[in-house]
CSV table of C-alpha atoms and ligand atoms in Angstrom, one decimal:
chain,number,residue,atom,x,y,z
A,1,MET,CA,40.4,9.8,-1.9
A,2,THR,CA,42.1,11.1,-5.0
A,3,GLY,CA,41.5,14.6,-6.2
A,4,GLU,CA,39.6,13.2,-9.2
A,5,ALA,CA,37.3,11.2,-6.9
A,6,PHE,CA,36.7,14.3,-4.8
A,7,ILE,CA,35.7,16.4,-7.9
A,8,ARG,CA,33.4,13.6,-9.0
A,9,LEU,CA,31.7,13.6,-5.6
A,10,ILE,CA,31.1,17.3,-6.0
A,11,ARG,CA,29.8,16.9,-9.5
A,12,GLU,CA,27.6,13.9,-8.8
A,13,ARG,CA,26.0,15.2,-5.6
A,14,ARG,CA,22.3,15.9,-6.2
A,15,THR,CA,19.6,17.5,-4.2
A,16,VAL,CA,17.3,14.6,-3.1
A,17,TYR,CA,13.6,15.0,-2.7
A,18,ASP,CA,12.5,11.4,-2.2
A,19,PHE,CA,13.9,9.4,0.7
A,20,LYS,CA,13.7,5.8,1.7
A,21,PRO,CA,12.1,5.4,5.2
A,22,ASP,CA,15.3,4.0,6.7
A,23,PRO,CA,16.7,6.1,9.5
A,24,VAL,CA,20.2,7.6,9.1
A,25,PRO,CA,22.4,6.5,12.1
A,26,ARG,CA,23.5,9.4,14.3
A,27,PRO,CA,27.3,8.9,13.7
A,28,VAL,CA,26.6,9.6,10.0
A,29,LEU,CA,24.9,12.9,10.9
A,30,GLU,CA,27.7,13.7,13.4
A,31,GLN,CA,30.4,13.2,10.7
A,32,ALA,CA,28.5,15.7,8.4
A,33,LEU,CA,28.2,18.3,11.2
A,34,GLU,CA,32.0,17.8,11.9
A,35,ALA,CA,32.7,18.5,8.2
A,36,ALA,CA,30.3,21.5,8.2
A,37,VAL,CA,32.2,23.4,10.9
A,38,TRP,CA,35.5,23.1,8.9
A,39,ALA,CA,34.0,25.6,6.5
A,40,PRO,CA,36.0,28.8,6.0
A,41,ASN,CA,34.7,31.8,8.1
A,42,HIS,CA,36.1,35.3,8.3
A,43,GLY,CA,37.7,36.1,11.7
A,44,LEU,CA,36.8,32.6,12.9
A,45,SER,CA,33.4,33.9,13.7
A,46,GLU,CA,31.9,30.4,13.4
A,47,PRO,CA,28.5,31.9,12.8
A,48,TRP,CA,26.7,28.5,12.2
A,49,ARG,CA,24.2,27.0,14.6
A,50,PHE,CA,22.6,23.6,14.1
A,51,HIS,CA,19.3,22.5,15.6
A,52,VAL,CA,18.5,18.8,15.3
A,53,PRO,CA,14.9,18.2,16.1
A,54,GLY,CA,13.8,15.0,17.9
A,55,MET,CA,10.5,13.4,17.3
A,56,LYS,CA,8.6,15.7,19.6
A,57,THR,CA,9.9,18.8,18.0
A,58,ARG,CA,9.4,17.4,14.6
A,59,ALA,CA,5.8,16.7,15.3
A,60,VAL,CA,5.2,20.4,16.0
A,61,LEU,CA,7.4,21.5,13.1
A,62,ALA,CA,5.2,19.3,10.9
A,63,GLN,CA,2.1,21.1,12.0
A,64,ILE,CA,3.7,24.5,11.3
A,65,TYR,CA,4.8,23.2,7.8
A,66,ALA,CA,1.4,21.8,7.0
A,67,ARG,CA,-0.5,24.9,8.1
A,68,LEU,CA,1.7,27.2,6.1
A,69,ARG,CA,1.3,25.0,3.0
A,70,ALA,CA,-2.4,24.7,3.3
A,71,ASP,CA,-2.8,28.4,4.0
A,72,LYS,CA,-0.9,29.2,0.8
A,73,ARG,CA,-2.9,26.9,-1.4
A,74,CYS,CA,-6.5,26.8,-0.1
A,75,GLU,CA,-9.3,28.8,1.4
A,76,PRO,CA,-9.4,28.3,5.2
A,77,ASP,CA,-12.1,26.0,6.7
A,78,THR,CA,-12.6,24.0,3.5
A,79,ASP,CA,-12.1,20.3,2.7
A,80,ALA,CA,-9.3,21.2,0.3
A,81,TRP,CA,-7.5,23.0,3.2
A,82,ARG,CA,-7.8,19.9,5.5
A,83,GLN,CA,-6.7,17.5,2.7
A,84,THR,CA,-3.7,19.7,1.9
A,85,TYR,CA,-2.8,20.0,5.5
A,86,GLU,CA,-3.0,16.2,6.2
A,87,LYS,CA,-1.0,15.4,3.1
A,88,ALA,CA,1.7,18.0,4.0
A,89,LEU,CA,1.8,16.7,7.6
A,90,GLN,CA,2.4,13.1,6.5
A,91,ARG,CA,5.0,14.2,3.9
A,92,PHE,CA,7.0,16.1,6.5
A,93,LEU,CA,6.7,13.3,9.1
A,94,ALA,CA,8.0,10.8,6.5
A,95,VAL,CA,11.4,12.6,6.1
A,96,PRO,CA,13.9,10.4,8.0
A,97,GLY,CA,15.9,13.3,9.4
A,98,MET,CA,16.4,17.1,9.4
A,99,VAL,CA,18.6,19.8,10.7
A,100,LEU,CA,17.8,23.5,10.9
A,101,VAL,CA,20.7,25.8,10.3
A,102,GLY,CA,20.9,29.2,11.9
A,103,GLN,CA,23.3,32.2,11.4
A,104,GLN,CA,24.4,34.0,14.5
A,105,LEU,CA,23.7,37.7,13.7
A,106,ALA,CA,26.7,40.0,14.1
A,107,GLU,CA,26.2,43.7,14.8
A,108,ASP,CA,28.3,44.8,11.8
A,109,PRO,CA,26.5,44.5,8.4
A,110,LEU,CA,29.7,43.5,6.5
A,111,GLN,CA,30.4,40.8,9.1
A,112,ARG,CA,26.8,39.6,8.7
A,113,GLU,CA,27.2,39.3,4.9
A,114,GLU,CA,30.4,37.4,5.3
A,115,ASP,CA,28.9,35.2,8.0
A,116,ALA,CA,26.0,34.3,5.6
A,117,ALA,CA,28.6,33.2,3.0
A,118,ALA,CA,30.4,31.1,5.7
A,119,VAL,CA,27.1,29.4,6.7
A,120,ALA,CA,26.5,28.6,3.0
A,121,CYS,CA,29.9,27.0,2.9
A,122,ALA,CA,29.2,25.0,6.0
A,123,ILE,CA,25.9,23.7,4.4
A,124,GLN,CA,27.7,22.6,1.3
A,125,ASN,CA,30.3,20.8,3.4
A,126,PHE,CA,27.4,19.1,5.2
A,127,GLN,CA,25.8,18.1,1.9
A,128,LEU,CA,29.0,16.7,0.5
A,129,ALA,CA,29.9,14.8,3.7
A,130,MET,CA,26.4,13.3,3.7
A,131,TRP,CA,26.7,12.4,0.0
A,132,ALA,CA,30.1,10.7,0.7
A,133,GLN,CA,28.2,8.5,3.1
A,134,GLU,CA,25.4,7.8,0.6
A,135,VAL,CA,22.9,10.1,2.2
A,136,GLY,CA,21.0,12.7,0.2
A,137,VAL,CA,20.1,16.2,1.4
A,138,GLN,CA,17.5,18.7,0.3
A,139,TRP,CA,18.5,22.3,1.2
A,140,SER,CA,15.2,24.1,1.8
A,141,THR,CA,14.6,27.8,2.4
A,142,GLY,CA,10.8,27.4,2.6
A,143,PRO,CA,8.5,29.4,4.8
A,144,VAL,CA,9.0,27.2,7.9
A,145,ILE,CA,12.3,28.9,8.6
A,146,ARG,CA,10.7,32.3,8.7
A,147,ALA,CA,7.7,31.4,10.9
A,148,VAL,CA,7.5,33.1,14.3
A,149,GLU,CA,6.3,29.7,15.7
A,150,THR,CA,9.5,28.0,14.5
A,151,TYR,CA,11.6,30.5,16.4
A,152,GLU,CA,9.5,30.0,19.5
A,153,LEU,CA,9.6,26.2,19.2
A,154,LEU,CA,13.4,26.2,18.9
A,155,GLY,CA,13.8,28.9,21.5
A,156,ILE,CA,15.7,31.2,19.1
A,157,GLU,CA,15.9,34.9,19.7
A,158,PRO,CA,15.3,36.4,16.2
A,159,LYS,CA,17.5,39.4,16.9
A,160,LYS,CA,20.4,37.1,17.7
A,161,GLU,CA,20.0,34.3,15.2
A,162,LYS,CA,18.5,33.9,11.7
A,163,LEU,CA,17.3,30.6,10.5
A,164,VAL,CA,18.7,30.2,7.0
A,165,ALA,CA,18.0,26.6,6.0
A,166,LEU,CA,16.1,23.5,6.7
A,167,LEU,CA,18.1,20.5,5.6
A,168,TYR,CA,16.1,17.3,5.0
A,169,TYR,CA,18.2,14.2,4.7
A,170,GLY,CA,17.9,10.5,4.2
A,171,TYR,CA,18.9,7.6,2.0
A,172,PRO,CA,17.8,8.5,-1.5
A,173,ALA,CA,14.8,6.6,-3.0
A,174,CYS,CA,15.6,8.2,-6.3
A,175,VAL,CA,18.2,10.7,-7.5
A,176,GLY,CA,17.2,13.3,-10.1
A,177,ARG,CA,19.2,15.0,-12.7
A,178,SER,CA,20.6,18.5,-12.7
A,179,ARG,CA,22.6,20.6,-15.2
A,180,ARG,CA,25.1,23.4,-15.3
A,181,SER,CA,26.4,25.6,-18.0
A,182,ASP,CA,30.0,25.0,-19.0
A,183,TRP,CA,32.3,26.9,-16.6
A,184,ARG,CA,33.9,28.5,-19.6
A,185,GLU,CA,30.7,30.5,-20.2
A,186,LYS,CA,31.1,32.0,-16.8
A,187,THR,CA,34.8,32.7,-16.8
A,188,ARG,CA,36.8,35.5,-18.2
A,189,TRP,CA,40.6,35.3,-18.5
A,190,LEU,CA,42.2,38.7,-18.1
A,191,ASP,CA,45.6,40.0,-19.1
B,1,FMN,C1,20.4,29.1,-1.0
B,1,FMN,C2,19.7,27.9,-1.5
B,1,FMN,C3,18.4,27.7,-1.3
B,1,FMN,C4,17.7,26.6,-1.8
B,1,FMN,N1,16.3,26.5,-1.4
B,1,FMN,C5,15.7,25.4,-1.9
B,1,FMN,C6,14.3,25.2,-1.6
B,1,FMN,O1,13.7,26.0,-0.8
B,1,FMN,N2,13.7,24.1,-2.0
B,1,FMN,C7,14.3,23.2,-2.8
B,1,FMN,O2,13.7,22.3,-3.3
B,1,FMN,N3,15.6,23.4,-3.2
B,1,FMN,C8,16.3,24.4,-2.7
B,1,FMN,N4,17.6,24.5,-3.0
B,1,FMN,C9,18.3,23.5,-3.8
B,1,FMN,C10,18.4,23.8,-5.3
B,1,FMN,O3,17.1,23.8,-5.8
B,1,FMN,C11,19.3,22.8,-6.0
B,1,FMN,O4,20.6,23.0,-5.5
B,1,FMN,C12,19.2,23.1,-7.5
B,1,FMN,O5,18.0,22.7,-8.0
B,1,FMN,C13,20.3,22.3,-8.2
B,1,FMN,O6,20.2,20.9,-8.0
B,1,FMN,P1,21.4,20.1,-7.4
B,1,FMN,O7,21.6,20.5,-6.1
B,1,FMN,O8,20.9,18.6,-7.5
B,1,FMN,O9,22.6,20.3,-8.3
B,1,FMN,C14,18.4,25.6,-2.5
B,1,FMN,C15,19.7,25.8,-2.8
B,1,FMN,C16,20.4,26.9,-2.3
B,1,FMN,C17,21.9,27.1,-2.6
């Protein structure tokens, strides 16, 4: 791949919200995880952790997701709550694949900050590697990753690891648009 093609890949990657139902083959996911771990990380702390839920785990995650969504939008014990819950459940279950990303929590606050940056780099590597294989990703930081039930389900000790992202992925049904300000507006050249 030329430098120009690589820069185009970066520019053209979009967050994807609507996926085709087709499953993404496991080797495609494995390639993206392999790219993720080549992210820069200070002191080779390798703070990223990836949790790939199978269908059983996903079914429980879907319930957590749907309950949080319905609780946020509707009064409990109402038809509206039940409708919102059911819709959210189906929406979550329809996503072809997902990975939860955790950050191993260092004792030192500066190391923690730097590890958070490294995990974000890993996530972007993941997104780009998926995009290079025609797979779209939505990086979500919704309430599911903060729910106690999610930690229990995944067997994560909250003092040792923080969930920082839920990455939904699949072949895009449609790709939206995005925009950026010109880099010149964000750049100062100093003497
Ligand atoms: C730290 C972080 C958290 C994000 N959380 C969410 C989220 O919770 N839900 C969502 O739809 N998108 C989320 N995104 C994706 C952004 O909304 C998206 O990157 C932005 O709209 C620009 O679109 P693009 O990725 O297509 O350029 C997140 C992105 C980052 C970097």
